[in-house]
Amino acid sequence: MKKLILALERELLVAEKQDNTWSVQSFFKGANPVSLAVDPHDGNIIYCATFDRGLWKTYDGGASWQAIDIAPSFGEFARQDQSSRVYTVLRIVANPNHEGQSILYAGTEPSSIVRSIDGGKSFETLTDFADAPSKASWFFPQRPYTHHVKHIATHPHDPHALYATIEVGGLFQSPDDGITWVESPHAPRDIHELYTHAQAPKRLYAALGDSFLKEDDLGHGYAESMDHGATWQYIADGLEHHYVYHLAVDPHDPDIVLLAASSSPRHAHEYQNGQCDSMIYRKEKHQAWTPITEGLPPSQGTLVSVLDVNEQGEFFVFNNHGVYVSQDHGLTWGRLDIPWKPGYVHQHPYAMAVID
């Protein structure tokens, strides 16, 4: 890799490697960047969604950013434009109808999905899920009066098929570029991330918070579906941390899965003077989950990590202690020599983009 875009709780870092030395630029200080999306046609075009300062775009790999959709300011005393959307997640895909162009999907709070087919110059609202049968029961634990789109995924072979998850509400599928959406009635309710795999097109992988929707309901931190989401199997053998927030699947082997998990939502997301905890787990076919520790920071004091994997099969972990890479399918790890300020240890990691 040559560049990493790292979304922390209160700023965005652009780490670039030149002549074996990493340099870091910081953007959006005081804001809350929550999601990143890289254009599949041009790695220099990257979008960043902030929870509190709108949507941003770079044309030069992160060296400079410009606001799209709205144009608010940053800084300690900046006030959010109340007319702006609150973005929660991004997904960008190749446009199946126009070669060389891309479609940008964005999820919001309250739950809706908007789309841009012109690089963010304009947006259309695809759905606010008004007709969803379960919508009256949706909520987000930290703000029970609302809910949001948590993740957007694509089908590995059908460019028109999409998946969207609601926190907390469930799973929806669209067969037509997001125009219509159908609820999956038997899916888990609190899907933090959902992924597909090119070698297993019917298979869905889900990182879950369902273990903490009810008391004494552990064992619902991870689930898979082998039939496009019609039925689900919870896989917990070996998991001692049941709040699962991120996952990554080996692009060359659909049976190698990595999870980032914590003992509870609070221990995942709040530093608590170093009392937070998280663990990376790994699983191969027909095996139990195994905690992975070699080369990674201790569980205690580590906020729940972001996971990613590139096309070459290199796995990445990003947490409040830095960025770590594995070149042996997630078994062992090494820390990248990226300059890391002491203040980053107290900031929650939200998203990562690996630019090769």
mmCIF file of C-alpha atoms in Angstrom:
data_model
loop_
_atom_site.group_PDB
_atom_site.id
_atom_site.type_symbol
_atom_site.label_atom_id
_atom_site.label_comp_id
_atom_site.label_asym_id
_atom_site.label_seq_id
_atom_site.Cartn_x
_atom_site.Cartn_y
_atom_site.Cartn_z
ATOM 1 C CA MET A 1 0.000 0.000 0.000
ATOM 2 C CA LYS A 2 1.120 3.581 -0.544
ATOM 3 C CA LYS A 3 -1.517 5.577 1.307
ATOM 4 C CA LEU A 4 -4.032 5.157 4.125
ATOM 5 C CA ILE A 5 -7.018 7.364 4.889
ATOM 6 C CA LEU A 6 -7.918 7.025 8.569
ATOM 7 C CA ALA A 7 -11.104 8.428 10.095
ATOM 8 C CA LEU A 8 -10.683 9.084 13.805
ATOM 9 C CA GLU A 9 -13.264 10.429 16.228
ATOM 10 C CA ARG A 10 -12.278 14.078 15.820
ATOM 11 C CA GLU A 11 -10.141 14.283 12.658
ATOM 12 C CA LEU A 12 -9.181 12.623 9.407
ATOM 13 C CA LEU A 13 -5.599 11.429 8.854
ATOM 14 C CA VAL A 14 -3.991 10.937 5.446
ATOM 15 C CA ALA A 15 -0.882 8.779 5.881
ATOM 16 C CA GLU A 16 1.405 8.453 2.848
ATOM 17 C CA LYS A 17 4.536 6.374 2.412
ATOM 18 C CA GLN A 18 7.448 7.711 0.360
ATOM 19 C CA ASP A 19 10.983 6.273 0.403
ATOM 20 C CA ASN A 20 10.019 3.942 3.275
ATOM 21 C CA THR A 21 8.955 6.897 5.444
ATOM 22 C CA TRP A 22 5.390 7.678 6.485
ATOM 23 C CA SER A 23 4.096 11.250 6.660
ATOM 24 C CA VAL A 24 0.713 12.272 8.064
ATOM 25 C CA GLN A 25 -1.629 15.153 7.252
ATOM 26 C CA SER A 26 -4.635 15.982 9.436
ATOM 27 C CA PHE A 27 -7.972 17.351 8.193
ATOM 28 C CA PHE A 28 -11.404 18.165 9.626
ATOM 29 C CA LYS A 29 -10.187 18.714 13.184
ATOM 30 C CA GLY A 30 -13.132 18.934 15.546
ATOM 31 C CA ALA A 31 -15.449 17.072 13.198
ATOM 32 C CA ASN A 32 -16.557 13.433 13.306
ATOM 33 C CA PRO A 33 -15.640 11.603 10.057
ATOM 34 C CA VAL A 34 -17.476 8.270 10.031
ATOM 35 C CA SER A 35 -17.232 6.684 6.566
ATOM 36 C CA LEU A 36 -14.984 6.621 3.487
ATOM 37 C CA ALA A 37 -15.482 5.487 -0.114
ATOM 38 C CA VAL A 38 -12.882 5.239 -2.888
ATOM 39 C CA ASP A 39 -13.922 5.579 -6.523
ATOM 40 C CA PRO A 40 -13.315 2.211 -8.265
ATOM 41 C CA HIS A 41 -12.224 4.015 -11.422
ATOM 42 C CA ASP A 42 -9.805 6.490 -9.831
ATOM 43 C CA GLY A 43 -8.105 5.929 -6.464
ATOM 44 C CA ASN A 44 -7.423 9.645 -6.128
ATOM 45 C CA ILE A 45 -11.161 10.340 -5.837
ATOM 46 C CA ILE A 46 -12.298 9.626 -2.283
ATOM 47 C CA TYR A 47 -15.431 10.624 -0.403
ATOM 48 C CA CYS A 48 -15.642 11.247 3.326
ATOM 49 C CA ALA A 49 -18.904 11.370 5.271
ATOM 50 C CA THR A 50 -18.895 13.259 8.540
ATOM 51 C CA PHE A 51 -21.643 12.813 11.082
ATOM 52 C CA ASP A 52 -21.747 16.514 11.898
ATOM 53 C CA ARG A 53 -20.215 18.467 8.996
ATOM 54 C CA GLY A 54 -21.650 17.047 5.794
ATOM 55 C CA LEU A 55 -20.040 15.203 2.906
ATOM 56 C CA TRP A 56 -16.588 15.880 1.423
ATOM 57 C CA LYS A 57 -14.619 14.855 -1.658
ATOM 58 C CA THR A 58 -10.973 14.816 -2.724
ATOM 59 C CA TYR A 59 -9.676 14.599 -6.287
ATOM 60 C CA ASP A 60 -6.007 14.336 -5.317
ATOM 61 C CA GLY A 61 -5.828 11.378 -2.967
ATOM 62 C CA GLY A 62 -6.567 13.382 0.165
ATOM 63 C CA ALA A 63 -4.181 16.312 -0.262
ATOM 64 C CA SER A 64 -7.145 18.696 -0.365
ATOM 65 C CA TRP A 65 -10.905 18.342 0.276
ATOM 66 C CA GLN A 66 -13.991 20.190 -0.816
ATOM 67 C CA ALA A 67 -17.520 20.138 0.576
ATOM 68 C CA ILE A 68 -20.288 18.692 -1.567
ATOM 69 C CA ASP A 69 -24.035 18.844 -0.962
ATOM 70 C CA ILE A 70 -23.430 21.509 1.728
ATOM 71 C CA ALA A 71 -20.533 23.793 2.599
ATOM 72 C CA PRO A 72 -20.197 24.155 6.399
ATOM 73 C CA SER A 73 -17.111 25.256 8.305
ATOM 74 C CA PHE A 74 -14.875 23.460 10.773
ATOM 75 C CA GLY A 75 -13.405 24.353 14.086
ATOM 76 C CA GLU A 76 -14.107 24.244 17.779
ATOM 77 C CA PHE A 77 -16.977 26.737 17.531
ATOM 78 C CA ALA A 78 -18.412 25.629 14.192
ATOM 79 C CA ARG A 79 -22.165 25.098 14.326
ATOM 80 C CA GLN A 80 -23.846 22.395 12.284
ATOM 81 C CA ASP A 81 -26.191 23.615 9.570
ATOM 82 C CA GLN A 82 -29.494 22.180 10.779
ATOM 83 C CA SER A 83 -30.759 21.884 7.215
ATOM 84 C CA SER A 84 -27.935 19.524 6.245
ATOM 85 C CA ARG A 85 -28.154 15.754 6.156
ATOM 86 C CA VAL A 86 -26.559 13.680 8.890
ATOM 87 C CA TYR A 87 -24.484 11.087 7.037
ATOM 88 C CA THR A 88 -23.692 7.711 8.551
ATOM 89 C CA VAL A 89 -22.268 5.499 5.770
ATOM 90 C CA LEU A 90 -21.048 5.640 2.149
ATOM 91 C CA ARG A 91 -20.763 3.094 -0.650
ATOM 92 C CA ILE A 92 -19.498 3.795 -4.169
ATOM 93 C CA VAL A 93 -19.876 1.345 -7.050
ATOM 94 C CA ALA A 94 -19.219 1.270 -10.764
ATOM 95 C CA ASN A 95 -22.210 2.465 -12.771
ATOM 96 C CA PRO A 96 -23.476 -0.563 -14.745
ATOM 97 C CA ASN A 97 -25.170 1.727 -17.266
ATOM 98 C CA HIS A 98 -22.276 4.117 -17.916
ATOM 99 C CA GLU A 99 -18.776 2.679 -18.212
ATOM 100 C CA GLY A 100 -16.149 4.727 -16.430
ATOM 101 C CA GLN A 101 -18.647 6.424 -14.124
ATOM 102 C CA SER A 102 -19.579 5.609 -10.551
ATOM 103 C CA ILE A 103 -22.632 5.781 -8.309
ATOM 104 C CA LEU A 104 -22.354 7.133 -4.778
ATOM 105 C CA TYR A 105 -24.825 5.864 -2.183
ATOM 106 C CA ALA A 106 -25.077 7.502 1.240
ATOM 107 C CA GLY A 107 -27.009 6.425 4.303
ATOM 108 C CA THR A 108 -28.338 8.969 6.757
ATOM 109 C CA GLU A 109 -29.881 9.504 10.178
ATOM 110 C CA PRO A 110 -32.887 9.298 10.399
ATOM 111 C CA SER A 111 -32.756 6.300 8.086
ATOM 112 C CA SER A 112 -32.780 7.112 4.406
ATOM 113 C CA ILE A 113 -30.600 6.396 1.383
ATOM 114 C CA VAL A 114 -29.600 9.048 -1.122
ATOM 115 C CA ARG A 115 -27.751 8.600 -4.404
ATOM 116 C CA SER A 116 -25.557 10.695 -6.668
ATOM 117 C CA ILE A 117 -24.702 9.734 -10.252
ATOM 118 C CA ASP A 118 -22.714 12.903 -10.996
ATOM 119 C CA GLY A 119 -19.903 12.743 -8.466
ATOM 120 C CA GLY A 120 -21.774 14.445 -5.659
ATOM 121 C CA LYS A 121 -22.997 17.496 -7.583
ATOM 122 C CA SER A 122 -26.595 16.484 -6.906
ATOM 123 C CA PHE A 123 -28.416 13.859 -4.845
ATOM 124 C CA GLU A 124 -31.762 12.130 -5.037
ATOM 125 C CA THR A 125 -33.485 10.403 -2.139
ATOM 126 C CA LEU A 126 -34.110 6.770 -2.997
ATOM 127 C CA THR A 127 -35.998 5.763 0.138
ATOM 128 C CA ASP A 128 -36.799 6.769 3.693
ATOM 129 C CA PHE A 129 -38.178 3.279 4.385
ATOM 130 C CA ALA A 130 -41.585 4.797 5.162
ATOM 131 C CA ASP A 131 -43.395 1.574 4.221
ATOM 132 C CA ALA A 132 -41.086 -0.799 6.110
ATOM 133 C CA PRO A 133 -43.247 -3.137 8.220
ATOM 134 C CA SER A 134 -40.923 -2.937 11.239
ATOM 135 C CA LYS A 135 -40.067 0.773 11.153
ATOM 136 C CA ALA A 136 -42.087 1.677 14.252
ATOM 137 C CA SER A 137 -39.730 -0.493 16.326
ATOM 138 C CA TRP A 138 -36.438 0.943 15.045
ATOM 139 C CA PHE A 139 -34.113 2.737 17.450
ATOM 140 C CA PHE A 140 -30.464 3.532 18.119
ATOM 141 C CA PRO A 141 -29.448 2.789 21.739
ATOM 142 C CA GLN A 142 -27.478 6.021 22.222
ATOM 143 C CA ARG A 143 -30.303 8.108 20.716
ATOM 144 C CA PRO A 144 -33.465 5.984 21.123
ATOM 145 C CA TYR A 145 -35.624 8.603 19.390
ATOM 146 C CA THR A 146 -33.907 7.953 16.053
ATOM 147 C CA HIS A 147 -32.132 5.315 13.918
ATOM 148 C CA HIS A 148 -29.840 5.268 10.904
ATOM 149 C CA VAL A 149 -28.507 3.326 7.933
ATOM 150 C CA LYS A 150 -25.487 1.505 9.303
ATOM 151 C CA HIS A 151 -24.025 -0.302 6.280
ATOM 152 C CA ILE A 152 -24.522 -0.572 2.531
ATOM 153 C CA ALA A 153 -23.192 -3.580 0.610
ATOM 154 C CA THR A 154 -23.270 -4.766 -2.993
ATOM 155 C CA HIS A 155 -23.911 -8.121 -4.624
ATOM 156 C CA PRO A 156 -20.627 -9.532 -5.981
ATOM 157 C CA HIS A 157 -22.009 -10.339 -9.439
ATOM 158 C CA ASP A 158 -25.229 -8.347 -9.913
ATOM 159 C CA PRO A 159 -24.349 -4.638 -10.203
ATOM 160 C CA HIS A 160 -27.974 -3.642 -9.602
ATOM 161 C CA ALA A 161 -28.419 -5.534 -6.300
ATOM 162 C CA LEU A 162 -27.788 -3.772 -2.983
ATOM 163 C CA TYR A 163 -28.073 -4.515 0.736
ATOM 164 C CA ALA A 164 -28.667 -1.988 3.517
ATOM 165 C CA THR A 165 -28.734 -2.481 7.272
ATOM 166 C CA ILE A 166 -30.535 -0.332 9.844
ATOM 167 C CA GLU A 167 -29.252 0.297 13.362
ATOM 168 C CA VAL A 168 -31.304 -1.028 15.052
ATOM 169 C CA GLY A 169 -33.840 -2.346 12.560
ATOM 170 C CA GLY A 170 -32.644 -5.159 10.315
ATOM 171 C CA LEU A 171 -31.702 -5.904 6.738
ATOM 172 C CA PHE A 172 -33.144 -4.623 3.443
ATOM 173 C CA GLN A 173 -32.395 -5.705 -0.123
ATOM 174 C CA SER A 174 -32.836 -3.885 -3.422
ATOM 175 C CA PRO A 175 -32.780 -5.573 -6.870
ATOM 176 C CA ASP A 176 -32.857 -2.338 -8.875
ATOM 177 C CA ASP A 177 -30.100 0.103 -7.877
ATOM 178 C CA GLY A 178 -31.889 1.144 -4.703
ATOM 179 C CA ILE A 179 -35.201 2.164 -6.236
ATOM 180 C CA THR A 180 -37.219 -0.435 -4.326
ATOM 181 C CA TRP A 181 -36.328 -2.170 -1.060
ATOM 182 C CA VAL A 182 -37.603 -5.367 0.549
ATOM 183 C CA GLU A 183 -37.166 -6.218 4.226
ATOM 184 C CA SER A 184 -35.550 -9.548 5.150
ATOM 185 C CA PRO A 185 -37.858 -10.728 7.961
ATOM 186 C CA HIS A 186 -35.563 -13.376 9.448
ATOM 187 C CA ALA A 187 -32.317 -11.377 9.485
ATOM 188 C CA PRO A 188 -30.559 -10.198 12.667
ATOM 189 C CA ARG A 189 -31.711 -6.783 13.858
ATOM 190 C CA ASP A 190 -28.448 -5.009 14.699
ATOM 191 C CA ILE A 191 -26.116 -5.598 11.739
ATOM 192 C CA HIS A 192 -23.070 -3.360 12.080
ATOM 193 C CA GLU A 193 -21.426 -4.578 8.874
ATOM 194 C CA LEU A 194 -22.549 -6.861 6.051
ATOM 195 C CA TYR A 195 -20.288 -8.331 3.368
ATOM 196 C CA THR A 196 -20.523 -10.592 0.338
ATOM 197 C CA HIS A 197 -17.884 -12.629 -1.512
ATOM 198 C CA ALA A 198 -17.260 -13.130 -5.225
ATOM 199 C CA GLN A 199 -16.574 -16.855 -4.802
ATOM 200 C CA ALA A 200 -19.734 -17.422 -2.733
ATOM 201 C CA PRO A 201 -22.400 -15.122 -4.223
ATOM 202 C CA LYS A 202 -25.261 -16.419 -2.052
ATOM 203 C CA ARG A 203 -23.317 -15.995 1.192
ATOM 204 C CA LEU A 204 -23.735 -13.042 3.555
ATOM 205 C CA TYR A 205 -21.426 -12.275 6.494
ATOM 206 C CA ALA A 206 -22.736 -10.106 9.344
ATOM 207 C CA ALA A 207 -21.052 -8.458 12.345
ATOM 208 C CA LEU A 208 -23.696 -7.998 15.024
ATOM 209 C CA GLY A 209 -24.662 -6.252 18.210
ATOM 210 C CA ASP A 210 -27.680 -8.519 18.737
ATOM 211 C CA SER A 211 -26.168 -10.147 21.827
ATOM 212 C CA PHE A 212 -26.840 -6.910 23.710
ATOM 213 C CA LEU A 213 -30.411 -6.235 22.607
ATOM 214 C CA LYS A 214 -31.650 -8.537 25.379
ATOM 215 C CA GLU A 215 -30.216 -9.630 28.703
ATOM 216 C CA ASP A 216 -28.511 -13.027 28.821
ATOM 217 C CA ASP A 217 -28.608 -13.358 25.039
ATOM 218 C CA LEU A 218 -24.911 -13.856 24.279
ATOM 219 C CA GLY A 219 -23.908 -15.843 21.199
ATOM 220 C CA HIS A 220 -25.432 -13.443 18.680
ATOM 221 C CA GLY A 221 -22.327 -11.487 17.690
ATOM 222 C CA TYR A 222 -21.798 -13.007 14.250
ATOM 223 C CA ALA A 223 -24.056 -14.695 11.696
ATOM 224 C CA GLU A 224 -23.964 -15.982 8.127
ATOM 225 C CA SER A 225 -26.580 -16.673 5.506
ATOM 226 C CA MET A 226 -26.020 -19.101 2.643
ATOM 227 C CA ASP A 227 -29.202 -18.161 0.761
ATOM 228 C CA HIS A 228 -29.126 -14.387 0.189
ATOM 229 C CA GLY A 229 -30.456 -13.668 3.674
ATOM 230 C CA ALA A 230 -33.508 -15.938 3.751
ATOM 231 C CA THR A 231 -32.123 -17.975 6.681
ATOM 232 C CA TRP A 232 -29.291 -17.330 9.138
ATOM 233 C CA GLN A 233 -26.887 -19.264 11.334
ATOM 234 C CA TYR A 234 -25.225 -17.707 14.392
ATOM 235 C CA ILE A 235 -21.606 -18.837 14.760
ATOM 236 C CA ALA A 236 -20.208 -18.234 18.234
ATOM 237 C CA ASP A 237 -17.963 -21.208 19.052
ATOM 238 C CA GLY A 238 -14.722 -19.749 20.423
ATOM 239 C CA LEU A 239 -15.999 -16.174 20.768
ATOM 240 C CA GLU A 240 -15.507 -14.725 24.239
ATOM 241 C CA HIS A 241 -16.255 -11.154 23.111
ATOM 242 C CA HIS A 242 -19.850 -11.025 21.863
ATOM 243 C CA TYR A 243 -20.152 -7.447 20.649
ATOM 244 C CA VAL A 244 -18.835 -7.620 17.062
ATOM 245 C CA TYR A 245 -18.404 -4.354 15.202
ATOM 246 C CA HIS A 246 -16.236 -4.955 12.116
ATOM 247 C CA LEU A 247 -15.348 -7.894 9.890
ATOM 248 C CA ALA A 248 -13.189 -8.706 6.870
ATOM 249 C CA VAL A 249 -13.149 -11.725 4.545
ATOM 250 C CA ASP A 250 -10.129 -13.019 2.658
ATOM 251 C CA PRO A 251 -10.753 -12.132 -1.025
ATOM 252 C CA HIS A 252 -9.133 -15.429 -2.107
ATOM 253 C CA ASP A 253 -10.853 -17.718 0.412
ATOM 254 C CA PRO A 254 -14.476 -17.146 1.501
ATOM 255 C CA ASP A 255 -13.920 -19.323 4.593
ATOM 256 C CA ILE A 256 -11.253 -17.097 6.201
ATOM 257 C CA VAL A 257 -13.024 -14.428 8.244
ATOM 258 C CA LEU A 258 -11.673 -11.898 10.746
ATOM 259 C CA LEU A 259 -13.735 -10.100 13.392
ATOM 260 C CA ALA A 260 -13.140 -7.083 15.613
ATOM 261 C CA ALA A 261 -15.081 -7.629 18.834
ATOM 262 C CA SER A 262 -15.426 -6.317 22.372
ATOM 263 C CA SER A 263 -16.938 -7.475 25.645
ATOM 264 C CA SER A 264 -19.729 -4.845 25.459
ATOM 265 C CA PRO A 265 -20.763 -1.718 23.533
ATOM 266 C CA ARG A 266 -19.357 0.517 26.247
ATOM 267 C CA HIS A 267 -15.997 -1.274 26.321
ATOM 268 C CA ALA A 268 -15.864 -1.095 22.514
ATOM 269 C CA HIS A 269 -16.520 2.616 22.102
ATOM 270 C CA GLU A 270 -15.500 4.448 25.305
ATOM 271 C CA TYR A 271 -11.853 4.757 26.293
ATOM 272 C CA GLN A 272 -12.720 4.969 30.018
ATOM 273 C CA ASN A 273 -9.157 5.777 31.135
ATOM 274 C CA GLY A 274 -7.895 2.667 29.382
ATOM 275 C CA GLN A 275 -10.624 0.313 30.621
ATOM 276 C CA CYS A 276 -11.904 -0.310 27.077
ATOM 277 C CA ASP A 277 -11.184 -3.680 25.477
ATOM 278 C CA SER A 278 -11.300 -5.377 22.104
ATOM 279 C CA MET A 279 -10.008 -8.491 20.388
ATOM 280 C CA ILE A 280 -9.370 -9.704 16.839
ATOM 281 C CA TYR A 281 -10.756 -13.174 16.078
ATOM 282 C CA ARG A 282 -10.047 -15.395 13.095
ATOM 283 C CA LYS A 283 -11.917 -18.379 11.688
ATOM 284 C CA GLU A 284 -11.331 -20.891 8.905
ATOM 285 C CA LYS A 285 -13.761 -23.432 7.492
ATOM 286 C CA HIS A 286 -15.330 -25.780 10.076
ATOM 287 C CA GLN A 287 -13.145 -24.324 12.857
ATOM 288 C CA ALA A 288 -13.951 -22.327 15.985
ATOM 289 C CA TRP A 289 -13.046 -18.668 16.346
ATOM 290 C CA THR A 290 -9.471 -18.123 17.532
ATOM 291 C CA PRO A 291 -8.248 -14.921 19.244
ATOM 292 C CA ILE A 292 -5.340 -13.360 17.349
ATOM 293 C CA THR A 293 -2.747 -11.521 19.439
ATOM 294 C CA GLU A 294 0.705 -11.829 17.822
ATOM 295 C CA GLY A 295 1.885 -8.369 16.812
ATOM 296 C CA LEU A 296 -1.283 -6.587 17.985
ATOM 297 C CA PRO A 297 -1.703 -4.329 21.046
ATOM 298 C CA PRO A 298 -3.143 -5.742 24.298
ATOM 299 C CA SER A 299 -6.883 -6.225 24.486
ATOM 300 C CA GLN A 300 -7.353 -3.847 27.415
ATOM 301 C CA GLY A 301 -6.886 -0.236 26.428
ATOM 302 C CA THR A 302 -7.733 -0.882 22.779
ATOM 303 C CA LEU A 303 -10.946 0.547 21.331
ATOM 304 C CA VAL A 304 -12.725 -1.706 18.863
ATOM 305 C CA SER A 305 -10.649 -1.913 15.671
ATOM 306 C CA VAL A 306 -11.519 -1.189 12.067
ATOM 307 C CA LEU A 307 -10.719 -4.086 9.689
ATOM 308 C CA ASP A 308 -9.923 -3.993 5.982
ATOM 309 C CA VAL A 309 -8.339 -6.221 3.345
ATOM 310 C CA ASN A 310 -6.977 -5.356 -0.093
ATOM 311 C CA GLU A 311 -7.191 -7.313 -3.340
ATOM 312 C CA GLN A 312 -3.793 -8.903 -2.662
ATOM 313 C CA GLY A 313 -5.105 -10.437 0.562
ATOM 314 C CA GLU A 314 -3.247 -8.167 3.006
ATOM 315 C CA PHE A 315 -5.342 -7.576 6.114
ATOM 316 C CA PHE A 316 -5.292 -4.283 8.023
ATOM 317 C CA VAL A 317 -6.253 -3.389 11.592
ATOM 318 C CA PHE A 318 -6.720 0.271 12.562
ATOM 319 C CA ASN A 319 -7.291 1.215 16.175
ATOM 320 C CA ASN A 320 -6.383 3.907 18.704
ATOM 321 C CA HIS A 321 -2.787 2.588 18.870
ATOM 322 C CA GLY A 322 -2.031 2.714 15.128
ATOM 323 C CA VAL A 323 -2.298 0.619 11.981
ATOM 324 C CA TYR A 324 -1.229 -3.032 11.717
ATOM 325 C CA VAL A 325 -0.834 -5.256 8.652
ATOM 326 C CA SER A 326 -0.851 -9.033 8.148
ATOM 327 C CA GLN A 327 0.527 -10.785 5.099
ATOM 328 C CA ASP A 328 -0.283 -14.336 6.266
ATOM 329 C CA HIS A 329 -4.089 -14.229 6.129
ATOM 330 C CA GLY A 330 -4.480 -12.591 9.534
ATOM 331 C CA LEU A 331 -2.354 -14.954 11.643
ATOM 332 C CA THR A 332 0.455 -12.541 12.614
ATOM 333 C CA TRP A 333 0.718 -8.770 12.468
ATOM 334 C CA GLY A 334 3.221 -5.940 12.305
ATOM 335 C CA ARG A 335 2.694 -2.284 13.146
ATOM 336 C CA LEU A 336 3.197 0.258 10.378
ATOM 337 C CA ASP A 337 5.661 2.991 11.306
ATOM 338 C CA ILE A 338 3.104 5.782 10.985
ATOM 339 C CA PRO A 339 3.744 8.743 13.327
ATOM 340 C CA TRP A 340 1.144 8.438 16.093
ATOM 341 C CA LYS A 341 0.401 11.310 18.454
ATOM 342 C CA PRO A 342 -0.375 10.462 22.104
ATOM 343 C CA GLY A 343 -3.784 12.101 21.732
ATOM 344 C CA TYR A 344 -4.850 9.549 19.121
ATOM 345 C CA VAL A 345 -4.954 6.866 21.826
ATOM 346 C CA HIS A 346 -8.100 8.482 23.221
ATOM 347 C CA GLN A 347 -9.877 8.751 19.837
ATOM 348 C CA HIS A 348 -12.285 6.165 18.479
ATOM 349 C CA PRO A 349 -11.393 4.759 15.008
ATOM 350 C CA TYR A 350 -14.297 4.864 12.531
ATOM 351 C CA ALA A 351 -13.156 3.987 9.014
ATOM 352 C CA MET A 352 -10.108 3.212 6.880
ATOM 353 C CA ALA A 353 -9.361 3.302 3.169
ATOM 354 C CA VAL A 354 -6.286 1.516 1.792
ATOM 355 C CA ILE A 355 -4.935 3.078 -1.418
ATOM 356 C CA ASP A 356 -2.546 0.789 -3.337
#
